[in-house]
Tab-separated table of C-alpha atoms in Angstrom:
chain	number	residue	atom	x	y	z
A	1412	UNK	CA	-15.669	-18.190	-49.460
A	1413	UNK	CA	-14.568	-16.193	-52.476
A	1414	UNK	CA	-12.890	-12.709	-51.921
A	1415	UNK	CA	-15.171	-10.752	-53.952
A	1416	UNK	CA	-15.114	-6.570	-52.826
A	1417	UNK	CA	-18.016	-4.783	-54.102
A	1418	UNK	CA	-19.315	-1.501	-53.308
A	1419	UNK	CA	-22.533	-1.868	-51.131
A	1420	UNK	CA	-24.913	1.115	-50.302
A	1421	UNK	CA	-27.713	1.921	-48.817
A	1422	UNK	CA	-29.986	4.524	-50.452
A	1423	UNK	CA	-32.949	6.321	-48.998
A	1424	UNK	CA	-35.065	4.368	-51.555
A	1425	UNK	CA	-33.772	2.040	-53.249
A	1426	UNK	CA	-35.687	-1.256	-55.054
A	1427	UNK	CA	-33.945	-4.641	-53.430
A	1428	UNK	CA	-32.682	-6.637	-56.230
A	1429	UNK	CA	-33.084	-10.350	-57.210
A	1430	UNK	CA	-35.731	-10.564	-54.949
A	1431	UNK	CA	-38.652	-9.612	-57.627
A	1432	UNK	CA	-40.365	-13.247	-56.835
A	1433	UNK	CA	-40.301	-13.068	-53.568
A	1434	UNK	CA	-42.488	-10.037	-52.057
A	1435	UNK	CA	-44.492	-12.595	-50.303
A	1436	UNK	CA	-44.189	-14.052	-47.254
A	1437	UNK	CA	-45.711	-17.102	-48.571
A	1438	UNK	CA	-48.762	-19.462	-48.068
A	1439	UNK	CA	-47.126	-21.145	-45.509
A	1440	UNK	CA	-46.072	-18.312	-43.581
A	1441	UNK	CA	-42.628	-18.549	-43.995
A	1442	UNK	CA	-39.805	-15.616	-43.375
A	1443	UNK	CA	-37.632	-14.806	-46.349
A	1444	UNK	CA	-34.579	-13.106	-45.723
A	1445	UNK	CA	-32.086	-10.944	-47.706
A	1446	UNK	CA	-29.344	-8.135	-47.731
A	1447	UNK	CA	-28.936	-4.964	-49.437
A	1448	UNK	CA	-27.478	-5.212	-52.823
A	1449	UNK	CA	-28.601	-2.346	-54.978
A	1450	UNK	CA	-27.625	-2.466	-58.120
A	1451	UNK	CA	-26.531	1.211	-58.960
A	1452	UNK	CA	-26.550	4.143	-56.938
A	1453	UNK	CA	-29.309	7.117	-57.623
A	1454	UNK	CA	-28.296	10.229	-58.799
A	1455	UNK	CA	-28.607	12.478	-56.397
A	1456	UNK	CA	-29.869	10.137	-53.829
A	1457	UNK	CA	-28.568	10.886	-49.958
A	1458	UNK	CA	-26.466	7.392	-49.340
A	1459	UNK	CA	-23.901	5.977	-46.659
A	1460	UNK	CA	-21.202	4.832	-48.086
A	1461	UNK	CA	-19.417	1.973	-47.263
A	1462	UNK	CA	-17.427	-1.159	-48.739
A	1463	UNK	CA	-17.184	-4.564	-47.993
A	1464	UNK	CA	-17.531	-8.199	-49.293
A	1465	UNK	CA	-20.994	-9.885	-50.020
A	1466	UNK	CA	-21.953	-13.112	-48.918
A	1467	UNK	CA	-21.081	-15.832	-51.449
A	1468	UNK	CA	-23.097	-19.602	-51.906
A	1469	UNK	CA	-23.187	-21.559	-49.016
A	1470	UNK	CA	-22.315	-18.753	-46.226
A	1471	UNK	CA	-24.330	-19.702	-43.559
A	1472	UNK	CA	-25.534	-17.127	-40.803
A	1473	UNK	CA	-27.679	-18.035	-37.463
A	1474	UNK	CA	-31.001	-16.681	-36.908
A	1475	UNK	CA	-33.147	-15.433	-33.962
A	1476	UNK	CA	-36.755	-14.627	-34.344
A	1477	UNK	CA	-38.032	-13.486	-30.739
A	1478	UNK	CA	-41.686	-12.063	-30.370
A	1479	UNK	CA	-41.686	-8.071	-31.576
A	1480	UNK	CA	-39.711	-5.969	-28.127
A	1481	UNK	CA	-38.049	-8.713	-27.212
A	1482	UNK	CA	-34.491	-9.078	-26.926
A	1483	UNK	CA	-32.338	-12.206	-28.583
A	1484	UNK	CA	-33.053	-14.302	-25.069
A	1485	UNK	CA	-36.568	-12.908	-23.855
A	1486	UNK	CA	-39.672	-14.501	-25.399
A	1487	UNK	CA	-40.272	-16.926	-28.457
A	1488	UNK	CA	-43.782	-17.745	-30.748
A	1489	UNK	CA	-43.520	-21.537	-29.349
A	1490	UNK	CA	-47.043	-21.853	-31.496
A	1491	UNK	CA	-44.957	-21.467	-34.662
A	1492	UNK	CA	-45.555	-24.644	-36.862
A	1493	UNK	CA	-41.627	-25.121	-37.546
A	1494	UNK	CA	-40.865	-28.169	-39.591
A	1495	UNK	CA	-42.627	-30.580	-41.770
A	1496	UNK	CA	-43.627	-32.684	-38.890
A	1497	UNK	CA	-45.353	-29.137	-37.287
A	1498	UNK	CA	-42.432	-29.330	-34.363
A	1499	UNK	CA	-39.619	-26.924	-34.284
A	1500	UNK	CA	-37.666	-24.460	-32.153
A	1501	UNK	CA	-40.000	-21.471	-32.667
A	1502	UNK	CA	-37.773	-19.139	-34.188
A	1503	UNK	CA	-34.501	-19.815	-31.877
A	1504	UNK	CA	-31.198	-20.914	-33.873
A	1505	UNK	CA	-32.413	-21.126	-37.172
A	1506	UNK	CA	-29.710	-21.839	-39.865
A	1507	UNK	CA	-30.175	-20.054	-43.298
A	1508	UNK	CA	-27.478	-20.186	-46.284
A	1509	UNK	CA	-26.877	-17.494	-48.770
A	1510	UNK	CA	-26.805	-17.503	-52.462
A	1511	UNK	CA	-24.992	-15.636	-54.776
A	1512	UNK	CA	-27.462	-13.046	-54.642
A	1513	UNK	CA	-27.656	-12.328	-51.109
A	1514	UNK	CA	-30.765	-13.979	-50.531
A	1515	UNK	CA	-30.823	-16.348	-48.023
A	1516	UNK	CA	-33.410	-20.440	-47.835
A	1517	UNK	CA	-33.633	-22.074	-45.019
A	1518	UNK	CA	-30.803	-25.018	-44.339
A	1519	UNK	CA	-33.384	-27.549	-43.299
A	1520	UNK	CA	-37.165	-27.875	-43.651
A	1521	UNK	CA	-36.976	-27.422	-39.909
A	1522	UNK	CA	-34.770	-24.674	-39.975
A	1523	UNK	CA	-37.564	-22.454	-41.874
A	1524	UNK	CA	-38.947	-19.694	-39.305
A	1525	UNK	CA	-42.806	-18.757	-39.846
A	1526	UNK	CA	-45.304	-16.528	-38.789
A	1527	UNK	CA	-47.774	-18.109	-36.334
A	1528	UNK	CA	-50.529	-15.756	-37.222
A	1529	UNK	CA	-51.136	-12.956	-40.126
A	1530	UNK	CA	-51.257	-10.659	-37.064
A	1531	UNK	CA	-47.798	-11.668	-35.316
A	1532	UNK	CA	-44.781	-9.555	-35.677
A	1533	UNK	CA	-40.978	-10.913	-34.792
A	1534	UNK	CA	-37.810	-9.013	-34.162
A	1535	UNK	CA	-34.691	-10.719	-36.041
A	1536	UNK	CA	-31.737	-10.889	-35.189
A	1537	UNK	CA	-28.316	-12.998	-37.010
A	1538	UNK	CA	-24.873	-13.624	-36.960
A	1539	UNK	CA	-21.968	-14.647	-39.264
A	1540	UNK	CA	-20.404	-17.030	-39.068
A	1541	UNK	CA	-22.893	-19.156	-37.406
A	1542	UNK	CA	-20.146	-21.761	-36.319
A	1543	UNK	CA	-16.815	-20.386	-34.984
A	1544	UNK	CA	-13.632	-21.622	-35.548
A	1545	UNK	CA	-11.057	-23.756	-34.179
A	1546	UNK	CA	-10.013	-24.712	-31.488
A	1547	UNK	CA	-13.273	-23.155	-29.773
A	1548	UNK	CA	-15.682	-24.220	-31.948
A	1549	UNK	CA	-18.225	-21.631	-30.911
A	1550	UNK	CA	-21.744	-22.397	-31.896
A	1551	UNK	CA	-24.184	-19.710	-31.285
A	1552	UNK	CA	-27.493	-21.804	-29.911
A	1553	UNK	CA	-30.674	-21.692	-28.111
A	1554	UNK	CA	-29.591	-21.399	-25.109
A	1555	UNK	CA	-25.942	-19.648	-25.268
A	1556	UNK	CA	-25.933	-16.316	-27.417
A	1557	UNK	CA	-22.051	-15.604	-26.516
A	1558	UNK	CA	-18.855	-16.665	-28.406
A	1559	UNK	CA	-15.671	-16.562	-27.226
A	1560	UNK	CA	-12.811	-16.132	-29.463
A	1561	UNK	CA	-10.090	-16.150	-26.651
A	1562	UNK	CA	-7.019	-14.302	-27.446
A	1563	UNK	CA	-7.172	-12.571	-30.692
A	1564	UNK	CA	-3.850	-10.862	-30.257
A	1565	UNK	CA	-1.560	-12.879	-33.019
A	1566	UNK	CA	-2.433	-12.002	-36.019
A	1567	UNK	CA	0.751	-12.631	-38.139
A	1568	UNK	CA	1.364	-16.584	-38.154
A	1569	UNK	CA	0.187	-18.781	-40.866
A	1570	UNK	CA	-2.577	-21.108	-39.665
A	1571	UNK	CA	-1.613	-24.595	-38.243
A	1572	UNK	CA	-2.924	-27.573	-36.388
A	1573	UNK	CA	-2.371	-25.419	-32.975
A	1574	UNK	CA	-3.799	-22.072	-34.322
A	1575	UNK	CA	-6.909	-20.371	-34.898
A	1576	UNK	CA	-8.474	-18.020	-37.116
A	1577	UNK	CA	-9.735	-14.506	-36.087
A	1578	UNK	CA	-13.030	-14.056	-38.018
A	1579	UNK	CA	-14.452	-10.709	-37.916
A	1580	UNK	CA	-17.963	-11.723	-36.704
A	1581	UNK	CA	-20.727	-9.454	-38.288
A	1582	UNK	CA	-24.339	-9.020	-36.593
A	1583	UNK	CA	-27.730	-7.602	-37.738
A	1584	UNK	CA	-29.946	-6.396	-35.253
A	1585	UNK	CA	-32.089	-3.993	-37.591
A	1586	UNK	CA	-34.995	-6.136	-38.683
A	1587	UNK	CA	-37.709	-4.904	-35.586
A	1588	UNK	CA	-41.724	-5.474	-35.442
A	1589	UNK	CA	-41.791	-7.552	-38.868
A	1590	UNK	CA	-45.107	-8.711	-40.136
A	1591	UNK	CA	-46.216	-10.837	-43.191
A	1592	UNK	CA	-46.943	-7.620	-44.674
A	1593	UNK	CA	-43.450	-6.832	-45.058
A	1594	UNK	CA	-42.464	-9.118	-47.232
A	1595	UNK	CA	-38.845	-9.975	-47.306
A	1596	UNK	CA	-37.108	-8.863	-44.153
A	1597	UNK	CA	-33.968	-7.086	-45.236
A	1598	UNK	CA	-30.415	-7.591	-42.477
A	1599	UNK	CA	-28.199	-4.754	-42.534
A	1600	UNK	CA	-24.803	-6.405	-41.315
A	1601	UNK	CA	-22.133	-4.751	-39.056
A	1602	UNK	CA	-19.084	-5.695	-38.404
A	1603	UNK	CA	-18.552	-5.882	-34.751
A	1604	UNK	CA	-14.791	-5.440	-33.882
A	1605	UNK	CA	-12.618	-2.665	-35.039
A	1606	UNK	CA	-10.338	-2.700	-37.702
A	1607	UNK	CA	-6.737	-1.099	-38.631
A	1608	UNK	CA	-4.619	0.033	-41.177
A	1609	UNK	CA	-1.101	0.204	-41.258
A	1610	UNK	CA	0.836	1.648	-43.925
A	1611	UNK	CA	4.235	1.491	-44.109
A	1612	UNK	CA	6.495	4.107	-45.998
A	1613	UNK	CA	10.234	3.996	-45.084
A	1614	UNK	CA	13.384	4.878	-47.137
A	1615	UNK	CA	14.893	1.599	-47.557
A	1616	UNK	CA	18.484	2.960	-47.828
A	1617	UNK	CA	18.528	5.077	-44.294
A	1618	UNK	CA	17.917	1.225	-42.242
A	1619	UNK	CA	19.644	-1.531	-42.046
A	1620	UNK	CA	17.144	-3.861	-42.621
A	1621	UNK	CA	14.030	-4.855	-44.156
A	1622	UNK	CA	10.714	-4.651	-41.707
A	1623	UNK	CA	10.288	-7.767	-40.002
A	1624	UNK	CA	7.547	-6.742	-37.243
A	1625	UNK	CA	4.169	-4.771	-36.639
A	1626	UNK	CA	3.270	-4.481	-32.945
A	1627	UNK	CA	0.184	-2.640	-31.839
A	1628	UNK	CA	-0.308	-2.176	-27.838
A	1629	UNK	CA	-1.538	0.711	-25.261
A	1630	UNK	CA	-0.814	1.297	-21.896
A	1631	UNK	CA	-4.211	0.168	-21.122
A	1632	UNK	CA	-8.006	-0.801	-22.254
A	1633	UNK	CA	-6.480	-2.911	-25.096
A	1634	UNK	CA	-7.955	-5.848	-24.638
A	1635	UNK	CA	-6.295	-8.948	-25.894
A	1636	UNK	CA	-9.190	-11.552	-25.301
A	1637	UNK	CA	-12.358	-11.091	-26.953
A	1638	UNK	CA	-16.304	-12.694	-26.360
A	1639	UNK	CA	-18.908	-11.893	-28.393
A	1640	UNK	CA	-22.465	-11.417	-26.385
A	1641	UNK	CA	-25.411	-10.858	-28.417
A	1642	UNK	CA	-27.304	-10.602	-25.545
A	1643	UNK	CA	-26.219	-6.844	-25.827
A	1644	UNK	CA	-28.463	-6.301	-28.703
A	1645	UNK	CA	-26.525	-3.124	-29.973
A	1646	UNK	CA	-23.855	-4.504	-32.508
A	1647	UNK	CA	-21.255	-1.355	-31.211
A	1648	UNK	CA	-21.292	-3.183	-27.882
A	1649	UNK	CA	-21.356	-7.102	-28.674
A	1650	UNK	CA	-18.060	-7.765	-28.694
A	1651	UNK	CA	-15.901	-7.045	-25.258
A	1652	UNK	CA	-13.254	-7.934	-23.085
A	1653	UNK	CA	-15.514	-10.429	-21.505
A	1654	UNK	CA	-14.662	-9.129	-18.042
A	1655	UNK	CA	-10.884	-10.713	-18.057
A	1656	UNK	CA	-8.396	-7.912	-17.784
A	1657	UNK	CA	-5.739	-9.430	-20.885
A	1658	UNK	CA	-4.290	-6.228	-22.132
A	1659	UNK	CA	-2.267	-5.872	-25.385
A	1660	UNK	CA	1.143	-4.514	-23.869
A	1661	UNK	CA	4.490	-4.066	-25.389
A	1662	UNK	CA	5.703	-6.937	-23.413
A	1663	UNK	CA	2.636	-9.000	-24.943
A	1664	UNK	CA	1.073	-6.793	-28.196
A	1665	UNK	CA	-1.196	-7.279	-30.759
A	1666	UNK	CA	0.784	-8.575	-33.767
A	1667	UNK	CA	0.132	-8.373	-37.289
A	1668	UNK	CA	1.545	-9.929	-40.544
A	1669	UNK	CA	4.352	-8.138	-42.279
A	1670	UNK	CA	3.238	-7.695	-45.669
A	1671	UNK	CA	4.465	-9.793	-48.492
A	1672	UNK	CA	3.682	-7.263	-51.405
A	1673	UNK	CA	6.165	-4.046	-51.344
A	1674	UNK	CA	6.220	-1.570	-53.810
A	1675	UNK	CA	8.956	0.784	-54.592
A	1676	UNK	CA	10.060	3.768	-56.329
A	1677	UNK	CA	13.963	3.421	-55.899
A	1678	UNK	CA	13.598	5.482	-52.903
A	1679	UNK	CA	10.461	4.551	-50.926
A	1680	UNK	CA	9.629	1.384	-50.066
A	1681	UNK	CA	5.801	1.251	-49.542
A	1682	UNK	CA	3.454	-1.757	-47.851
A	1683	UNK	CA	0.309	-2.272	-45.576
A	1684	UNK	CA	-1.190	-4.455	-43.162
A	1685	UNK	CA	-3.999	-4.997	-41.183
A	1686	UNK	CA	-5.948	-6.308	-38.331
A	1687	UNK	CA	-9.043	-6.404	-36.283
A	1688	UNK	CA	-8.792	-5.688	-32.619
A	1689	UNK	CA	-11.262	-5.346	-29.607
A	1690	UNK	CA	-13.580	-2.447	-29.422
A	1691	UNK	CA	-13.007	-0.069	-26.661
A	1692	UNK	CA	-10.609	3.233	-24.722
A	1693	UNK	CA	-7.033	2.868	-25.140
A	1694	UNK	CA	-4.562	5.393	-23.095
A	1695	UNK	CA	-1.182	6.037	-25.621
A	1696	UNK	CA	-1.646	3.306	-28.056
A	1697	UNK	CA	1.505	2.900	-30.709
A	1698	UNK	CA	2.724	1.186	-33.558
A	1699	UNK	CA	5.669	-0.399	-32.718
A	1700	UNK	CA	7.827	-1.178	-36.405
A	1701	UNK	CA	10.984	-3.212	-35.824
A	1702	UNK	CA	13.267	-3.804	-39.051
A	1703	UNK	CA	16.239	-6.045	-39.320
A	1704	UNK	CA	16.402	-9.248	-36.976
A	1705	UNK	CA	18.473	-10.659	-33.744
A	1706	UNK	CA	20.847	-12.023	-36.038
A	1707	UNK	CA	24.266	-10.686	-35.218
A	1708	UNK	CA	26.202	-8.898	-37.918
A	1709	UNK	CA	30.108	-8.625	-38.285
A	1710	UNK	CA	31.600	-4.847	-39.501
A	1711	UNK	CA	35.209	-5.010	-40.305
A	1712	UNK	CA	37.338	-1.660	-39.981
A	1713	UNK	CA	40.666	-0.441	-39.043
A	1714	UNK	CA	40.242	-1.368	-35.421
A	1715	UNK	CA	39.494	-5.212	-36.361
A	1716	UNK	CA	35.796	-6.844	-36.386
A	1717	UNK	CA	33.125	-5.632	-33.965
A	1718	UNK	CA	30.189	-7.860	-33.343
A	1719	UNK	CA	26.603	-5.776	-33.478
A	1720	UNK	CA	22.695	-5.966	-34.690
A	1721	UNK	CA	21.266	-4.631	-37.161
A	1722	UNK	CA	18.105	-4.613	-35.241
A	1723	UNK	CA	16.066	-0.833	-35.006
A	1724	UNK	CA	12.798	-0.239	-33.323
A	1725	UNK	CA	10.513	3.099	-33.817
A	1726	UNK	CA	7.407	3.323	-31.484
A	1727	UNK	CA	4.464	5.617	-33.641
A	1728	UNK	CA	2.494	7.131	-31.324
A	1729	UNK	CA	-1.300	6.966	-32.467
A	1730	UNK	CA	-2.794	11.020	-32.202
A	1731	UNK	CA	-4.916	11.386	-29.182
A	1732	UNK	CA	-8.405	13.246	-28.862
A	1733	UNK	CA	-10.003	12.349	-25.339
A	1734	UNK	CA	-8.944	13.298	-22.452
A	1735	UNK	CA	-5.902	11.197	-20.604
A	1736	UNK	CA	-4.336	10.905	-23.826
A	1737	UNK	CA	-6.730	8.177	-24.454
A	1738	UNK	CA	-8.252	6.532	-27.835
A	1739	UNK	CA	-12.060	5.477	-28.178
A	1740	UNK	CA	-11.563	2.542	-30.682
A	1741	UNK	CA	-15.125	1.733	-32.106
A	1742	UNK	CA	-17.078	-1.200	-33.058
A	1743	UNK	CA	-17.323	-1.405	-37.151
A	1744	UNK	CA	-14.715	1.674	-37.769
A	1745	UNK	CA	-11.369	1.118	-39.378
A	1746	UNK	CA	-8.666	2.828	-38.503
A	1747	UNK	CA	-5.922	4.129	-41.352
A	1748	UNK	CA	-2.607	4.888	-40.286
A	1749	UNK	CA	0.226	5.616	-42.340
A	1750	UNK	CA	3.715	5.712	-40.605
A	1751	UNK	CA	6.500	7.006	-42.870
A	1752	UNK	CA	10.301	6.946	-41.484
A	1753	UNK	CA	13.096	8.977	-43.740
A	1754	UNK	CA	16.439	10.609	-43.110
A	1755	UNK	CA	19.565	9.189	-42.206
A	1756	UNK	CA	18.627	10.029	-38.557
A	1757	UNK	CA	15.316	8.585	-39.222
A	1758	UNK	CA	11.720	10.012	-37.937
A	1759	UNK	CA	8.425	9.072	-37.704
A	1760	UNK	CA	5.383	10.569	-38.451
A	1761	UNK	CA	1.968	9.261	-37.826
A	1762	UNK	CA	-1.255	10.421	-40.154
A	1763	UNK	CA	-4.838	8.451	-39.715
A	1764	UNK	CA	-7.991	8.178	-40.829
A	1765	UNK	CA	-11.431	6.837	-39.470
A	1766	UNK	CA	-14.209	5.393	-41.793
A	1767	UNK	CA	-17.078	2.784	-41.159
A	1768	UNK	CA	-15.956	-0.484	-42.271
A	1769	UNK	CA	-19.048	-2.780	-43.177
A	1770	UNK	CA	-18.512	-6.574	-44.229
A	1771	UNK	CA	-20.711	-8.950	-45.198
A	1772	UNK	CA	-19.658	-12.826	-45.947
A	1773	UNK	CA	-16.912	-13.955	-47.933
A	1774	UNK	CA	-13.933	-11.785	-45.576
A	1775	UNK	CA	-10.523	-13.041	-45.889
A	1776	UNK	CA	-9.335	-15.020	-42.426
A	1777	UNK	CA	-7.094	-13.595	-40.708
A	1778	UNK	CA	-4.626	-16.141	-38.735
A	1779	UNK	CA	-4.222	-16.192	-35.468
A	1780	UNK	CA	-2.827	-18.441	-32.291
């Protein structure tokens, strides 16, 4: 999947484009799907803003097409003709890959969901990816519409044979009461876990040491281990603790990857990282920033050689709005926090914004154990 950022929005009234051929559902009844990709945005036109990747060739999502009011497990069309040989799986975990227009065929003949009558209407739902990684290997199917991602809490190791990769699932629940009139139905993807920001802003010259940690934790409702229910039906509440009570303490915090690019000004050293992290209310979460290592150091003075660390820790505190000194961390919002440290008795100060953060295919993995 390439990394390819573009700007999608999605405009009052918009055209949907590279889909001029394809306004029909088809003689044979057949569902075409797509996602918004408008090619310029309106002047003057009342929009929602948001950026993200777009699917690239070969990402492949998993679709459910449950009679109109029904939820992803209530009731199917079973008298939909699916396949070549008239047998199928009436609408239930069909696979569709994308283009490089957002447009999405069908990975099998049998795969291909259809209207059973000019007169029947389908909700849709999907998910990306539609096969998770290792080690679970969670396949969304017929009869299971959960995933379970385990513990998403380490965030800054490379990937090896003993580690997984955190993939920001992304849902679409919008497509309701579709008809062969409609034409192309149109997912709107959401991203279903939350997402942070840290950036980093220290004077280099004030510590004795480069950074060499980012911690993120709360006293509690930080959960470390995540499943993904689409049962739910409302992307903001898909993705949970799945009942286990795993909480991201300082003893056992999220972590996330130092970053590799720095910039600097011959006084500021300046970086960023990032992370995605279970939806939900945190009481006192902080950014915990550790520079230098365990590595003993040796300072020779008058007195002779004393042995010591160069190791210093600052806890941010994250700004609290609700009550209890607690957070309400949101499903598809990132979270921007800058943390800047100065002086030679050094402070902290803690800044943050809150955006919607929409992704479609194509997002960078993010490794985990």
């Amino acid at each position: 999947m390439k990394k390819q950022t573009i700007l999608i929005l999605f405009l009052s009234s918009m055209a949907l484009t590279g889909c001029d051929l394809e306004k029909k559902s088809g003689d044979d009844g057949a569902v075409r799907f797509a996602a918004y990709q408008p090619s310029s945005e309106a002047a003057g036109a009342a929009v929602t803003k948001v950026t993200g990747t777009r699917f690239d060739a070969e990402d492949e999502i998993t679709v459910f097409a449950p009679l109109a009011g029904n939820p992803i497990n209530g009731q199917y069309d079973n008298n939909v003709p699916n396949g070549a040989n008239g047998v199928g799986k009436g609408g239930r975990d069909m696979r569709y890959v994308a283009d490089n227009s957002n447009r999405f065929t069908a990975k099998t003949e049998g795969d291909k969901i259809r209207y059973s009558s000019k007169t029947a209407r389908l909700d849709f739902y999907a998910v990306y990816p539609a096969v998770g990684p290792a080690p679970k290997y969670a396949v969304v199917d017929q009869t299971d519409y959960t995933i379970d991602l385990g513990d998403i809490s380490r965030q800054d190791t490379p990937n090896t044979e003993n580690k997984a990769r955190v993939v920001p699932y992304i849902y679409s629940n919008n497509a309701k009461g579709k008809g062969t009139e409609d034409g192309v139905v149109t997912l709107i993807f959401r991203n279903v876990l939350s997402k942070i920001v840290i950036d980093v802003k220290y004077d280099r010259l004030t510590l004795e040491g480069d950074l060499t940690k980012i911690e993120f934790s709360a006293d509690g409702g930080l959960y470390r281990e995540c499943e993904i229910d689409l049962k739910k039906g409302d992307y903001r509440t898909v993705a949970t603790n799945g009942g286990r009570e795993v909480l991201a303490t300082k003893e056992d915090p999220y972590r996330f990857s130092v970053p590799t690019t720095w910039g600097t000004d011959g006084t500021w050293t300046t970086g960023s990282s990032e992370g995605v992290f279970v939806p939900g209310r945190a009481t006192n979460p902080v950014i915990r920033l550790t520079f230098g290592d365990d590595t003993p150091t040796v300072n020779v003075d008058t007195n002779g050689s004393t042995v010591g660390s160069n190791l210093q820790t600052f806890i941010c505190r994250i700004p609290t709005t609700g009550t209890g000194s607690t957070v309400n961390f949101e499903a598809g919002k990132m979270y921007t926090y800058t943390v800047e440290i100065t002086g030679t008795m050094p402070e902290v100060s803690v800044g943050g914004t809150i955006e919607d953060w929409q992704a479609a295919g194509g997002w960078q993995v993010i490794e985990a154990e």
